[in-house]
Amino acid sequence: MEIKKVGVLGCGLMGSGIAQVCAMAGFDVTVLEVEQKFLDKGFAGIEKSLGKLAERPPEKGGITAQQKNEIRARLRGTTDVHNLAHCDIVIEAVIENIAEKKKIYALIEGVVKKQAIFASNTSSISITELMTATKRPERFVGLHFFNPVPLMKLVEVVRTIATADDVYETAYEFGKKLSKVPVRTSDKTGFVVNRLLVPYLLDAIRAYEEGVGSIEDIDNAMKLGCGYPMGPFTLLDFVGLDTTYYITHVMYDEFKERRFASPPLLKRLVMAGWYGRKSGKGFYDYSDPNKPVANKL
Ligand code: 3HC
């Protein structure tokens, strides 16, 4: 089947990024949100990102002013689920909460045409469990993108035991059309990236708790010693400590292994509402976003 029209559920950080890359790849995109104010916020983020890309030369992934206008014209926001009826694929990127995700799949099931593929951008929830909220388990896959979506080249394409071969291949090819590099993975919690990344991030917190080094020194060690673009604490704050904490629960629940268990400090930060960059405070203080200062924890 050919994908022409894309629906995106949720216009947060991930949803708006996914909508942007789909529109940049030439697809018509409709983004659903519960309230106009969330669409406005997400579209402002897209505008900012397109602005940055317009400043780059074409050989570094830059776009022209005309391309920017064309991309904008392919994107529209809506609060009416009926506007998703003719989509060929719907990618869900709502809050990482099983009940909320299931609720929205139940809502769109009767509206979106039967041949359409449903995909979830979940980072940790079982694709198999989400698919049970629909009547199209064979047309259900995971498409897991990475933050910031316009820049990160990877998409994990996740299949369940029920996913039809042609649906999976269509989703895989769709990933390529978005100028991403798709990797094939099965529905095991965390897929490839979070399976390896989460224990590393949690170990960095444990190392700090045990006095191995300061926040800045551990960050610098991994940046300069291993060539990582961000140290673990900068990355934790970037991903969101609440999001990471949620993922650790799902992964620990699945595997019952200590490497996926949340260290006490992560729990304390989340309880205090220090979620990282988005709340202005996490392992670092972002009072001046250009000059984060490590907190004394
Ligand atoms: N859209 C467009 N352009 C953007 C952008 C965006 N959203 N964000 C940054 N840029 C541009 C900047 O303008 C800059 O452009 P220039 O080179 O023309 O000046 C360029 O990207 C580089 O940005 P910065 O100089 O601000 O910063 P960096 O060089 O550090 O790059 C980064 C930023 C690409 C985010 C890099 O730090 C990085 O790769 N970090 C790691 C991110 C990562 O690991 N993400 C995965 C998280 S895990 C996840 O998402 C899974 C989930 O399930 C938890």
XYZ file of C-alpha atoms and ligand atoms in Angstrom:
351
model
C 0.000 0.000 0.000
C 1.137 3.557 -0.675
C 1.322 6.082 2.126
C 0.294 9.616 1.174
C -1.530 11.040 4.146
C -0.119 10.868 7.654
C -1.922 11.451 10.936
C -0.025 12.257 14.129
C -1.642 11.974 17.565
C -0.179 14.520 19.960
C 1.724 17.728 19.227
C 4.235 17.639 22.086
C 7.990 17.482 21.625
C 7.937 14.113 19.850
C 4.608 14.494 18.002
C 5.533 17.892 16.556
C 8.972 16.580 15.533
C 7.434 13.546 13.826
C 4.877 15.750 12.046
C 7.700 18.015 10.885
C 9.851 15.243 9.404
C 6.810 13.717 7.660
C 5.947 17.084 6.078
C 9.612 17.590 5.141
C 9.474 14.226 3.331
C 6.508 15.446 1.237
C 3.591 13.815 3.092
C 0.340 15.606 3.915
C 0.181 15.660 7.707
C -2.710 16.193 10.107
C -1.863 16.509 13.803
C -4.554 15.843 16.407
C -4.539 17.472 19.836
C -7.131 17.865 22.556
C -6.883 21.665 22.653
C -5.805 24.378 20.228
C -3.243 25.738 22.720
C -1.235 22.480 22.496
C -1.270 22.709 18.690
C -0.086 26.321 18.896
C 2.812 25.338 21.167
C 3.851 22.393 18.972
C 3.621 24.403 15.755
C 5.740 27.169 17.326
C 8.407 24.508 17.966
C 8.197 23.354 14.335
C 8.571 26.957 13.172
C 11.690 27.368 15.319
C 13.208 24.138 14.035
C 12.452 25.013 10.390
C 14.018 28.426 11.048
C 17.247 26.727 12.216
C 17.253 24.423 9.195
C 16.721 27.405 6.866
C 19.972 28.894 8.180
C 21.976 25.821 7.154
C 23.522 25.162 3.737
C 21.713 22.474 1.654
C 24.674 20.050 1.962
C 24.188 20.080 5.763
C 20.460 19.319 5.545
C 19.428 22.953 5.152
C 16.215 24.068 3.436
C 15.335 27.112 1.301
C 12.679 29.707 2.186
C 10.432 28.229 -0.517
C 10.828 24.692 0.871
C 9.992 26.037 4.306
C 6.709 27.449 2.976
C 5.903 24.190 1.178
C 6.558 22.182 4.357
C 4.288 24.511 6.352
C 1.544 24.123 3.731
C 1.585 20.324 4.128
C 0.982 20.549 7.886
C -2.301 21.144 9.609
C -3.502 20.862 13.162
C -6.948 19.765 14.288
C -8.921 19.016 17.445
C -11.522 17.016 15.484
C -10.695 13.300 15.188
C -12.802 13.017 11.998
C -10.085 14.884 10.112
C -7.945 11.742 10.422
C -10.461 9.546 8.550
C -8.458 9.377 5.289
C -4.974 8.921 6.709
C -2.916 5.969 5.435
C -0.848 5.796 8.616
C -1.486 7.251 12.069
C 1.487 7.683 14.408
C 0.630 8.070 18.072
C 2.920 10.213 20.222
C 0.752 11.074 23.229
C 1.816 10.937 26.885
C 3.650 7.746 27.959
C 0.685 6.251 29.821
C -0.991 2.986 28.818
C -4.537 4.065 29.711
C -4.254 7.355 27.787
C -2.782 5.630 24.741
C -5.450 2.929 24.725
C -8.151 5.579 25.047
C -6.982 7.420 21.949
C -6.629 4.220 19.884
C -10.207 3.287 20.818
C -11.287 6.785 19.731
C -9.660 6.646 16.292
C -10.425 2.965 15.566
C -13.950 3.654 14.313
C -12.955 6.822 12.438
C -9.748 6.045 10.502
C -10.152 3.874 7.373
C -9.711 0.140 7.938
C -6.631 -0.279 5.685
C -4.654 2.371 7.568
C -1.600 1.378 9.603
C -1.487 2.343 13.269
C 1.934 3.055 14.763
C 3.066 4.023 18.241
C 6.120 6.098 19.126
C 6.185 4.633 22.632
C 9.655 4.162 24.091
C 8.788 1.464 26.605
C 5.160 0.356 26.561
C 4.470 -2.976 24.881
C 3.317 -2.587 21.271
C 1.419 -5.866 21.713
C -0.549 -4.436 24.608
C -1.367 -1.229 22.707
C -2.489 -3.163 19.642
C -5.164 -4.899 21.749
C -6.974 -1.554 22.040
C -7.675 -1.736 18.282
C -9.419 -4.110 15.900
C -6.409 -4.183 13.546
C -3.582 -6.032 15.356
C -2.034 -7.153 12.042
C -1.848 -3.493 10.932
C -0.090 -2.265 14.097
C 3.637 -1.478 14.490
C 5.992 0.577 16.624
C 7.825 3.528 15.048
C 10.174 4.853 17.705
C 11.839 8.192 16.937
C 14.564 10.009 18.912
C 14.756 13.494 20.320
C 15.323 15.936 18.592
C 13.378 14.159 15.844
C 14.448 16.468 12.975
C 18.129 15.731 13.704
C 18.345 12.169 14.981
C 18.710 9.788 12.052
C 17.312 6.636 13.652
C 13.837 5.136 13.729
C 13.210 1.770 15.378
C 10.578 -0.225 13.486
C 8.953 -2.651 15.906
C 6.927 -5.715 15.003
C 4.730 -7.886 17.186
C 3.856 -11.534 16.635
C 0.645 -10.308 14.967
C 2.103 -7.715 12.559
C 1.506 -8.666 8.897
C 4.684 -8.878 6.764
C 3.474 -6.354 4.172
C 2.481 -3.866 6.880
C 5.902 -4.188 8.517
C 7.733 -3.668 5.206
C 5.540 -0.651 4.391
C 6.403 0.872 7.780
C 10.106 0.128 7.237
C 10.095 1.777 3.792
C 8.138 4.707 5.244
C 10.985 5.191 7.756
C 13.446 5.408 4.845
C 11.239 7.937 3.033
C 11.532 10.170 6.107
C 15.310 10.195 5.486
C 15.794 8.144 8.647
C 17.774 4.954 9.009
C 15.267 2.304 10.123
C 16.369 -0.631 12.273
C 14.302 -3.775 12.644
C 13.413 -4.818 16.162
C 10.862 -6.935 17.971
C 8.464 -6.026 20.735
C 10.778 -6.508 23.728
C 10.559 -3.651 26.219
C 13.049 -0.885 25.424
C 13.684 -2.242 21.905
C 17.375 -1.707 20.986
C 18.263 1.805 22.114
C 16.590 2.067 25.513
C 17.597 -1.495 26.367
C 21.219 -0.320 26.203
C 20.878 3.388 26.990
C 18.738 3.209 30.148
C 21.132 0.997 32.196
C 24.005 3.313 31.166
C 22.136 6.432 32.321
C 21.071 4.782 35.585
C 24.646 3.636 36.199
C 25.853 7.224 35.804
C 23.434 8.250 38.599
C 24.668 5.376 40.791
C 28.291 6.371 40.107
C 27.468 9.904 41.261
C 25.637 8.576 44.344
C 28.712 6.493 45.197
C 31.042 9.486 44.874
C 32.873 8.337 41.748
C 32.844 11.873 40.365
C 30.912 15.137 40.161
C 28.044 15.673 37.713
C 30.231 17.837 35.467
C 33.195 15.450 35.634
C 31.128 12.363 34.791
C 29.538 14.293 31.884
C 32.910 15.486 30.617
C 34.427 12.032 31.000
C 31.847 10.424 28.734
C 31.821 13.321 26.258
C 35.558 13.643 25.896
C 36.569 10.068 26.623
C 34.002 8.348 24.429
C 32.972 11.041 21.969
C 29.318 11.094 23.092
C 27.587 14.325 22.018
C 26.145 14.794 25.530
C 27.275 13.424 28.886
C 24.785 11.196 30.768
C 23.412 13.924 33.102
C 22.959 16.419 30.265
C 21.182 13.695 28.302
C 19.012 12.714 31.288
C 17.912 16.344 31.691
C 17.323 16.566 27.926
C 15.187 13.389 27.752
C 13.304 14.350 30.952
C 13.771 12.758 34.372
C 10.034 11.991 34.679
C 10.142 10.202 31.317
C 13.257 8.237 32.300
C 11.725 7.339 35.675
C 8.592 6.058 33.943
C 10.660 3.991 31.483
C 12.672 2.415 34.342
C 9.436 1.211 35.927
C 8.184 -0.415 32.760
C 11.580 -2.030 32.097
C 12.082 -3.216 35.677
C 8.566 -4.614 35.726
C 9.317 -6.561 32.532
C 12.810 -7.909 33.333
C 13.079 -7.709 37.162
C 16.771 -6.853 36.777
C 18.596 -4.314 38.984
C 20.176 -2.637 35.968
C 16.717 -1.258 35.059
C 15.783 -0.185 38.620
C 15.569 3.514 39.439
C 18.309 4.799 41.794
C 16.925 6.690 44.833
C 18.270 10.045 43.595
C 16.273 9.833 40.358
C 13.109 9.175 42.357
C 13.828 12.146 44.684
C 14.356 14.512 41.754
C 11.097 13.417 40.135
C 9.177 13.707 43.440
C 10.522 17.262 43.785
C 9.288 18.128 40.279
C 12.851 18.568 38.971
C 12.246 17.004 35.564
C 15.303 18.408 33.780
C 15.519 20.991 31.015
C 11.746 21.275 30.541
C 11.094 22.252 34.189
C 14.190 24.461 34.442
C 15.893 22.165 36.977
C 17.218 18.625 37.097
C 20.815 17.531 37.500
C 21.566 21.027 36.214
C 19.913 24.392 36.816
C 18.779 26.080 33.587
C 18.096 29.605 34.914
C 20.391 30.609 32.063
C 19.611 27.914 29.441
C 22.877 28.661 27.649
C 24.961 28.160 30.809
C 23.557 25.252 32.849
C 25.079 24.929 36.342
C 25.210 21.554 38.116
C 22.946 21.369 41.187
C 24.319 20.281 44.566
C 22.512 16.974 45.098
N 15.713 21.327 14.664
C 16.587 21.775 13.763
N 17.869 22.071 14.047
C 18.266 21.938 15.317
C 17.413 21.473 16.343
C 16.079 21.150 15.962
N 15.176 20.687 16.848
N 18.096 21.429 17.509
C 19.359 21.841 17.237
N 19.459 22.150 15.918
C 20.660 22.561 15.197
C 21.335 23.790 15.784
O 20.760 24.975 15.285
C 22.756 23.611 15.283
O 22.803 24.008 13.919
P 24.186 24.552 13.246
O 25.153 23.403 13.293
O 23.778 24.912 11.848
O 24.568 25.715 14.105
C 22.953 22.091 15.299
O 21.625 21.525 15.299
C 23.694 21.616 16.497
O 23.035 22.091 17.644
P 23.805 22.678 18.916
O 25.066 23.364 18.482
O 22.811 23.448 19.723
O 24.160 21.430 19.814
P 24.914 20.083 19.517
O 26.008 20.235 18.539
O 25.208 19.519 20.864
O 23.827 19.145 18.836
C 22.229 17.459 19.405
C 22.574 18.957 19.426
C 22.031 16.977 17.977
C 20.922 17.335 20.171
C 23.398 16.634 20.044
O 23.775 17.184 21.282
C 23.029 15.188 20.268
O 23.039 14.389 19.353
N 22.699 14.838 21.530
C 22.275 13.472 21.902
C 20.795 13.370 21.683
C 20.301 11.992 21.965
O 21.005 11.096 22.423
N 19.004 11.807 21.697
C 18.337 10.541 21.971
C 17.676 10.648 23.289
S 16.937 9.132 23.746
C 15.420 9.196 23.064
O 14.993 10.172 22.461
C 14.616 7.972 23.236
C 13.510 8.142 24.220
O 12.743 6.981 24.150
C 13.990 8.325 25.641
